[in-house]
Amino acid sequence: DPRSPMDPSGIRLGTPALTTRGMKEKEMKIIAVWINQAITSRQNDKKLADAVRMLRVHGSSVRYIHSAIGMNSRLDNIQAAVLRIKLKYLDRWLQARRDNAAFYNKALEGLPVDTPYVPECNVHTYHQYTLRVKSNLKGALNHLSKAGIEARTYYPIPLHLQDCYKGLGYKKGDMKESERAVEEVFSIPVYPEMTKDQKAYVVDNIASFLR
């Protein structure tokens, strides 16, 4: 998984569709590659088509809402070849993310917001840079959105409340910490190419809302 390329020791961890119609780069990943493929059928069956679309994205037809236990199997040989080239740049990109995170950590000191905790024995890939506020999460997200800053909660519905896990019998209130977290956390841009001015703009807008 390119989001978590190393274990704590620093060692990297590491069914094609019938027809490939298009390609699109998934910009959120640390090492991105094309992801869109298509399955064709001779039957004009909308129900079947909808089911396949849902299963290919973790059983979700609406973002962050999972109706079934699906999969994320979208890597073919061409994509693997591209990723092999991109691996040469992985250390550089990870360090850039860590540098951006260090900028945020220092710039956000003194504000009523929790920054990511990283144990001394470990390093962070910062696939996301996630902050935590004690109140008015929606207000913070709306404020940043109006400023043109993409910020969101990963992920807004805890797993035990997803439809696909209803059979396990969990209900709201069973996992209080998970439920509290989704009401308080949000992630801000941390991609390697961010300039100092862009990072400062993000910080300024967070500060203007929290003060």
PDB file of C-alpha atoms in Angstrom:
ATOM      1  CA  ASP A   1       0.000   0.000   0.000  1.00  0.00           C
ATOM      2  CA  PRO A   2       1.691   3.265  -1.108  1.00  0.00           C
ATOM      3  CA  ARG A   3       0.064   5.100   1.801  1.00  0.00           C
ATOM      4  CA  SER A   4       2.055   3.072   4.346  1.00  0.00           C
ATOM      5  CA  PRO A   5       5.306   2.113   2.604  1.00  0.00           C
ATOM      6  CA  MET A   6       7.335   1.131   5.664  1.00  0.00           C
ATOM      7  CA  ASP A   7       7.018  -0.816   8.877  1.00  0.00           C
ATOM      8  CA  PRO A   8       8.442   0.702  12.103  1.00  0.00           C
ATOM      9  CA  SER A   9      11.864  -0.838  11.426  1.00  0.00           C
ATOM     10  CA  GLY A  10      12.163   1.131   8.182  1.00  0.00           C
ATOM     11  CA  ILE A  11      11.721  -1.889   5.854  1.00  0.00           C
ATOM     12  CA  ARG A  12       9.409  -1.282   2.905  1.00  0.00           C
ATOM     13  CA  LEU A  13       6.308  -3.361   2.559  1.00  0.00           C
ATOM     14  CA  GLY A  14       5.339  -4.101  -0.492  1.00  0.00           C
ATOM     15  CA  THR A  15      -7.556  -9.913 -11.538  1.00  0.00           C
ATOM     16  CA  PRO A  16      -7.227  -7.483 -14.322  1.00  0.00           C
ATOM     17  CA  ALA A  17     -10.483  -6.131 -15.773  1.00  0.00           C
ATOM     18  CA  LEU A  18     -11.801  -7.515 -19.043  1.00  0.00           C
ATOM     19  CA  THR A  19     -11.491  -4.185 -20.795  1.00  0.00           C
ATOM     20  CA  THR A  20      -9.468  -1.122 -19.858  1.00  0.00           C
ATOM     21  CA  ARG A  21     -11.252   2.023 -21.025  1.00  0.00           C
ATOM     22  CA  GLY A  22      -9.475   4.905 -19.379  1.00  0.00           C
ATOM     23  CA  MET A  23      -6.754   5.905 -16.995  1.00  0.00           C
ATOM     24  CA  LYS A  24      -6.648   8.483 -14.251  1.00  0.00           C
ATOM     25  CA  GLU A  25      -3.989   9.315 -11.712  1.00  0.00           C
ATOM     26  CA  LYS A  26      -5.045   9.124  -8.079  1.00  0.00           C
ATOM     27  CA  GLU A  27      -3.419  12.308  -6.818  1.00  0.00           C
ATOM     28  CA  MET A  28      -3.975  11.559  -3.112  1.00  0.00           C
ATOM     29  CA  LYS A  29      -1.550   8.647  -2.968  1.00  0.00           C
ATOM     30  CA  ILE A  30       2.087   9.150  -2.054  1.00  0.00           C
ATOM     31  CA  ILE A  31       3.085   7.259  -5.196  1.00  0.00           C
ATOM     32  CA  ALA A  32       0.141   7.519  -7.574  1.00  0.00           C
ATOM     33  CA  VAL A  33      -0.667   5.621 -10.759  1.00  0.00           C
ATOM     34  CA  TRP A  34      -3.663   5.212 -13.069  1.00  0.00           C
ATOM     35  CA  ILE A  35      -6.614   3.509 -11.449  1.00  0.00           C
ATOM     36  CA  ASN A  36      -9.692   3.542 -13.706  1.00  0.00           C
ATOM     37  CA  GLN A  37     -10.607   0.323 -15.499  1.00  0.00           C
ATOM     38  CA  ALA A  38     -13.853  -1.101 -16.850  1.00  0.00           C
ATOM     39  CA  ILE A  39     -15.636  -4.446 -16.961  1.00  0.00           C
ATOM     40  CA  THR A  40     -17.922  -5.040 -19.915  1.00  0.00           C
ATOM     41  CA  SER A  41     -20.944  -7.335 -20.104  1.00  0.00           C
ATOM     42  CA  ARG A  42     -23.146  -8.463 -22.983  1.00  0.00           C
ATOM     43  CA  GLN A  43     -26.193  -8.105 -20.738  1.00  0.00           C
ATOM     44  CA  ASN A  44     -27.814  -4.688 -20.436  1.00  0.00           C
ATOM     45  CA  ASP A  45     -28.220  -5.217 -16.705  1.00  0.00           C
ATOM     46  CA  LYS A  46     -28.186  -2.003 -14.661  1.00  0.00           C
ATOM     47  CA  LYS A  47     -28.404  -3.903 -11.365  1.00  0.00           C
ATOM     48  CA  LEU A  48     -25.319  -5.941 -12.261  1.00  0.00           C
ATOM     49  CA  ALA A  49     -23.447  -2.844 -13.406  1.00  0.00           C
ATOM     50  CA  ASP A  50     -24.273  -0.975 -10.205  1.00  0.00           C
ATOM     51  CA  ALA A  51     -23.148  -3.952  -8.095  1.00  0.00           C
ATOM     52  CA  VAL A  52     -19.804  -4.191  -9.913  1.00  0.00           C
ATOM     53  CA  ARG A  53     -19.214  -0.448  -9.573  1.00  0.00           C
ATOM     54  CA  MET A  54     -19.910  -0.689  -5.862  1.00  0.00           C
ATOM     55  CA  LEU A  55     -17.698  -3.727  -5.237  1.00  0.00           C
ATOM     56  CA  ARG A  56     -14.683  -2.237  -7.027  1.00  0.00           C
ATOM     57  CA  VAL A  57     -14.517   0.644  -4.513  1.00  0.00           C
ATOM     58  CA  HIS A  58     -14.651  -1.067  -1.134  1.00  0.00           C
ATOM     59  CA  GLY A  59     -18.383  -1.802  -1.534  1.00  0.00           C
ATOM     60  CA  SER A  60     -19.269   1.889  -1.748  1.00  0.00           C
ATOM     61  CA  SER A  61     -21.578   3.688  -4.175  1.00  0.00           C
ATOM     62  CA  VAL A  62     -21.660   6.892  -2.094  1.00  0.00           C
ATOM     63  CA  ARG A  63     -18.349   8.260  -0.854  1.00  0.00           C
ATOM     64  CA  TYR A  64     -17.443   6.956   2.617  1.00  0.00           C
ATOM     65  CA  ILE A  65     -20.657   4.911   2.889  1.00  0.00           C
ATOM     66  CA  HIS A  66     -20.095   1.152   2.495  1.00  0.00           C
ATOM     67  CA  SER A  67     -23.080  -1.077   1.795  1.00  0.00           C
ATOM     68  CA  ALA A  68     -21.094  -4.254   1.196  1.00  0.00           C
ATOM     69  CA  ILE A  69     -17.618  -5.625   1.846  1.00  0.00           C
ATOM     70  CA  GLY A  70     -15.869  -4.898  -1.437  1.00  0.00           C
ATOM     71  CA  MET A  71     -12.297  -4.739  -2.653  1.00  0.00           C
ATOM     72  CA  ASN A  72      -9.637  -2.395  -3.963  1.00  0.00           C
ATOM     73  CA  SER A  73      -7.958  -4.499  -6.626  1.00  0.00           C
ATOM     74  CA  ARG A  74      -6.871  -2.153  -9.391  1.00  0.00           C
ATOM     75  CA  LEU A  75      -3.189  -2.792 -10.077  1.00  0.00           C
ATOM     76  CA  ASP A  76      -2.136  -4.320 -13.403  1.00  0.00           C
ATOM     77  CA  ASN A  77       1.287  -4.856 -14.989  1.00  0.00           C
ATOM     78  CA  ILE A  78       1.474  -1.436 -16.668  1.00  0.00           C
ATOM     79  CA  GLN A  79       0.658   0.327 -13.420  1.00  0.00           C
ATOM     80  CA  ALA A  80       3.221  -1.784 -11.581  1.00  0.00           C
ATOM     81  CA  ALA A  81       5.868  -0.749 -14.109  1.00  0.00           C
ATOM     82  CA  VAL A  82       5.094   2.934 -13.547  1.00  0.00           C
ATOM     83  CA  LEU A  83       5.194   2.485  -9.788  1.00  0.00           C
ATOM     84  CA  ARG A  84       8.575   0.783 -10.072  1.00  0.00           C
ATOM     85  CA  ILE A  85       9.966   3.976 -11.612  1.00  0.00           C
ATOM     86  CA  LYS A  86       8.257   6.191  -9.060  1.00  0.00           C
ATOM     87  CA  LEU A  87       9.776   4.212  -6.188  1.00  0.00           C
ATOM     88  CA  LYS A  88      13.085   5.958  -6.916  1.00  0.00           C
ATOM     89  CA  TYR A  89      11.522   9.195  -5.719  1.00  0.00           C
ATOM     90  CA  LEU A  90       9.667   7.809  -2.711  1.00  0.00           C
ATOM     91  CA  ASP A  91      12.233   8.795  -0.070  1.00  0.00           C
ATOM     92  CA  ARG A  92      12.347  12.351  -1.418  1.00  0.00           C
ATOM     93  CA  TRP A  93       8.564  12.655  -1.420  1.00  0.00           C
ATOM     94  CA  LEU A  94       8.252  11.225   2.088  1.00  0.00           C
ATOM     95  CA  GLN A  95      10.855  13.643   3.413  1.00  0.00           C
ATOM     96  CA  ALA A  96       9.038  16.558   1.778  1.00  0.00           C
ATOM     97  CA  ARG A  97       5.849  15.494   3.548  1.00  0.00           C
ATOM     98  CA  ARG A  98       7.696  15.296   6.854  1.00  0.00           C
ATOM     99  CA  ASP A  99       9.153  18.755   6.269  1.00  0.00           C
ATOM    100  CA  ASN A 100       5.685  20.132   5.564  1.00  0.00           C
ATOM    101  CA  ALA A 101       4.368  18.461   8.709  1.00  0.00           C
ATOM    102  CA  ALA A 102       7.205  19.985  10.759  1.00  0.00           C
ATOM    103  CA  PHE A 103       6.262  23.419   9.387  1.00  0.00           C
ATOM    104  CA  TYR A 104       2.646  22.897  10.425  1.00  0.00           C
ATOM    105  CA  ASN A 105       3.605  21.578  13.863  1.00  0.00           C
ATOM    106  CA  LYS A 106       5.611  24.692  14.644  1.00  0.00           C
ATOM    107  CA  ALA A 107       3.208  27.166  13.019  1.00  0.00           C
ATOM    108  CA  LEU A 108       0.157  25.789  14.832  1.00  0.00           C
ATOM    109  CA  GLU A 109       1.726  25.880  18.299  1.00  0.00           C
ATOM    110  CA  GLY A 110      -0.403  27.757  20.783  1.00  0.00           C
ATOM    111  CA  LEU A 111      -3.661  27.259  18.876  1.00  0.00           C
ATOM    112  CA  PRO A 112      -6.528  25.147  20.291  1.00  0.00           C
ATOM    113  CA  VAL A 113      -5.853  22.254  17.933  1.00  0.00           C
ATOM    114  CA  ASP A 114      -4.080  18.915  18.370  1.00  0.00           C
ATOM    115  CA  THR A 115      -1.348  18.057  15.853  1.00  0.00           C
ATOM    116  CA  PRO A 116      -0.253  14.486  14.982  1.00  0.00           C
ATOM    117  CA  TYR A 117       1.619  12.564  17.665  1.00  0.00           C
ATOM    118  CA  VAL A 118       4.660  10.576  16.530  1.00  0.00           C
ATOM    119  CA  PRO A 119       6.518   8.370  19.041  1.00  0.00           C
ATOM    120  CA  GLU A 120      10.285   8.930  19.209  1.00  0.00           C
ATOM    121  CA  CYS A 121      10.872   5.342  18.099  1.00  0.00           C
ATOM    122  CA  ASN A 122       8.955   5.835  14.862  1.00  0.00           C
ATOM    123  CA  VAL A 123       8.615   7.981  11.743  1.00  0.00           C
ATOM    124  CA  HIS A 124       5.460   9.154   9.953  1.00  0.00           C
ATOM    125  CA  THR A 125       4.718   8.967   6.228  1.00  0.00           C
ATOM    126  CA  TYR A 126       2.080  11.738   6.509  1.00  0.00           C
ATOM    127  CA  HIS A 127      -0.199  10.282   3.900  1.00  0.00           C
ATOM    128  CA  GLN A 128      -2.552  12.630   5.706  1.00  0.00           C
ATOM    129  CA  TYR A 129      -1.758  15.450   8.110  1.00  0.00           C
ATOM    130  CA  THR A 130      -4.646  15.242  10.552  1.00  0.00           C
ATOM    131  CA  LEU A 131      -5.659  17.832  13.136  1.00  0.00           C
ATOM    132  CA  ARG A 132      -8.138  17.555  15.984  1.00  0.00           C
ATOM    133  CA  VAL A 133     -10.468  20.248  17.317  1.00  0.00           C
ATOM    134  CA  LYS A 134     -12.756  19.929  20.320  1.00  0.00           C
ATOM    135  CA  SER A 135     -15.733  21.713  18.778  1.00  0.00           C
ATOM    136  CA  ASN A 136     -17.260  23.105  15.568  1.00  0.00           C
ATOM    137  CA  LEU A 137     -15.563  20.763  13.104  1.00  0.00           C
ATOM    138  CA  LYS A 138     -18.118  21.617  10.405  1.00  0.00           C
ATOM    139  CA  GLY A 139     -17.407  25.299  10.889  1.00  0.00           C
ATOM    140  CA  ALA A 140     -13.682  24.715  10.423  1.00  0.00           C
ATOM    141  CA  LEU A 141     -14.221  22.694   7.258  1.00  0.00           C
ATOM    142  CA  ASN A 142     -16.588  25.303   5.805  1.00  0.00           C
ATOM    143  CA  HIS A 143     -14.158  28.107   6.637  1.00  0.00           C
ATOM    144  CA  LEU A 144     -11.269  26.343   4.887  1.00  0.00           C
ATOM    145  CA  SER A 145     -13.434  25.389   1.918  1.00  0.00           C
ATOM    146  CA  LYS A 146     -14.437  29.021   1.371  1.00  0.00           C
ATOM    147  CA  ALA A 147     -10.736  29.898   1.362  1.00  0.00           C
ATOM    148  CA  GLY A 148     -10.117  27.329  -1.389  1.00  0.00           C
ATOM    149  CA  ILE A 149      -8.347  24.862   0.908  1.00  0.00           C
ATOM    150  CA  GLU A 150      -9.332  21.229   0.591  1.00  0.00           C
ATOM    151  CA  ALA A 151      -9.823  19.772   4.057  1.00  0.00           C
ATOM    152  CA  ARG A 152     -11.907  16.770   5.026  1.00  0.00           C
ATOM    153  CA  THR A 153     -12.449  14.069   7.619  1.00  0.00           C
ATOM    154  CA  TYR A 154     -10.942  10.655   6.898  1.00  0.00           C
ATOM    155  CA  TYR A 155     -13.335   8.959   7.447  1.00  0.00           C
ATOM    156  CA  PRO A 156     -16.671  10.463   8.560  1.00  0.00           C
ATOM    157  CA  ILE A 157     -18.452   7.171   9.415  1.00  0.00           C
ATOM    158  CA  PRO A 158     -16.754   4.681  11.776  1.00  0.00           C
ATOM    159  CA  LEU A 159     -16.432   1.117  10.499  1.00  0.00           C
ATOM    160  CA  HIS A 160     -18.760  -0.365  13.116  1.00  0.00           C
ATOM    161  CA  LEU A 161     -21.573   1.913  11.876  1.00  0.00           C
ATOM    162  CA  GLN A 162     -21.158   1.096   8.177  1.00  0.00           C
ATOM    163  CA  ASP A 163     -24.022  -0.844   6.576  1.00  0.00           C
ATOM    164  CA  CYS A 164     -21.669  -3.614   5.450  1.00  0.00           C
ATOM    165  CA  TYR A 165     -20.929  -4.488   9.095  1.00  0.00           C
ATOM    166  CA  LYS A 166     -24.486  -4.341  10.433  1.00  0.00           C
ATOM    167  CA  GLY A 167     -24.374  -8.105  10.841  1.00  0.00           C
ATOM    168  CA  LEU A 168     -21.824  -7.702  13.633  1.00  0.00           C
ATOM    169  CA  GLY A 169     -24.500  -6.093  15.784  1.00  0.00           C
ATOM    170  CA  TYR A 170     -22.726  -2.901  16.756  1.00  0.00           C
ATOM    171  CA  LYS A 171     -24.685   0.293  17.355  1.00  0.00           C
ATOM    172  CA  LYS A 172     -23.982   3.960  17.962  1.00  0.00           C
ATOM    173  CA  GLY A 173     -22.322   4.354  21.345  1.00  0.00           C
ATOM    174  CA  ASP A 174     -20.492   1.007  21.283  1.00  0.00           C
ATOM    175  CA  MET A 175     -17.159   2.546  20.236  1.00  0.00           C
ATOM    176  CA  LYS A 176     -17.179   5.980  21.781  1.00  0.00           C
ATOM    177  CA  GLU A 177     -13.607   6.974  20.903  1.00  0.00           C
ATOM    178  CA  SER A 178     -14.070   6.222  17.194  1.00  0.00           C
ATOM    179  CA  GLU A 179     -17.361   8.082  17.170  1.00  0.00           C
ATOM    180  CA  ARG A 180     -15.834  11.055  18.973  1.00  0.00           C
ATOM    181  CA  ALA A 181     -12.860  11.137  16.619  1.00  0.00           C
ATOM    182  CA  VAL A 182     -14.980  11.505  13.474  1.00  0.00           C
ATOM    183  CA  GLU A 183     -16.609  14.554  15.063  1.00  0.00           C
ATOM    184  CA  GLU A 184     -13.253  16.215  15.796  1.00  0.00           C
ATOM    185  CA  VAL A 185     -10.580  15.334  13.189  1.00  0.00           C
ATOM    186  CA  PHE A 186      -9.822  16.763   9.759  1.00  0.00           C
ATOM    187  CA  SER A 187      -6.891  16.613   7.370  1.00  0.00           C
ATOM    188  CA  ILE A 188      -5.208  19.458   5.495  1.00  0.00           C
ATOM    189  CA  PRO A 189      -2.970  19.481   2.394  1.00  0.00           C
ATOM    190  CA  VAL A 190       0.516  18.059   2.964  1.00  0.00           C
ATOM    191  CA  TYR A 191       1.615  17.013  -0.531  1.00  0.00           C
ATOM    192  CA  PRO A 192       5.366  17.295  -1.308  1.00  0.00           C
ATOM    193  CA  GLU A 193       5.114  20.127  -3.846  1.00  0.00           C
ATOM    194  CA  MET A 194       3.561  22.631  -1.445  1.00  0.00           C
ATOM    195  CA  THR A 195       5.346  25.975  -1.326  1.00  0.00           C
ATOM    196  CA  LYS A 196       6.065  27.907   1.861  1.00  0.00           C
ATOM    197  CA  ASP A 197       3.458  30.499   0.874  1.00  0.00           C
ATOM    198  CA  GLN A 198       0.821  27.783   0.385  1.00  0.00           C
ATOM    199  CA  LYS A 199       1.544  26.266   3.786  1.00  0.00           C
ATOM    200  CA  ALA A 200       1.459  29.689   5.423  1.00  0.00           C
ATOM    201  CA  TYR A 201      -1.903  30.371   3.750  1.00  0.00           C
ATOM    202  CA  VAL A 202      -3.328  27.158   5.200  1.00  0.00           C
ATOM    203  CA  VAL A 203      -2.033  28.010   8.672  1.00  0.00           C
ATOM    204  CA  ASP A 204      -3.324  31.589   8.497  1.00  0.00           C
ATOM    205  CA  ASN A 205      -6.820  30.390   7.645  1.00  0.00           C
ATOM    206  CA  ILE A 206      -6.847  27.801  10.411  1.00  0.00           C
ATOM    207  CA  ALA A 207      -5.635  30.427  12.882  1.00  0.00           C
ATOM    208  CA  SER A 208      -8.217  32.983  11.783  1.00  0.00           C
ATOM    209  CA  PHE A 209     -11.001  30.498  12.479  1.00  0.00           C
ATOM    210  CA  LEU A 210      -9.710  29.226  15.824  1.00  0.00           C
ATOM    211  CA  ARG A 211      -8.819  32.577  17.378  1.00  0.00           C
TER     212      ARG A 211
END
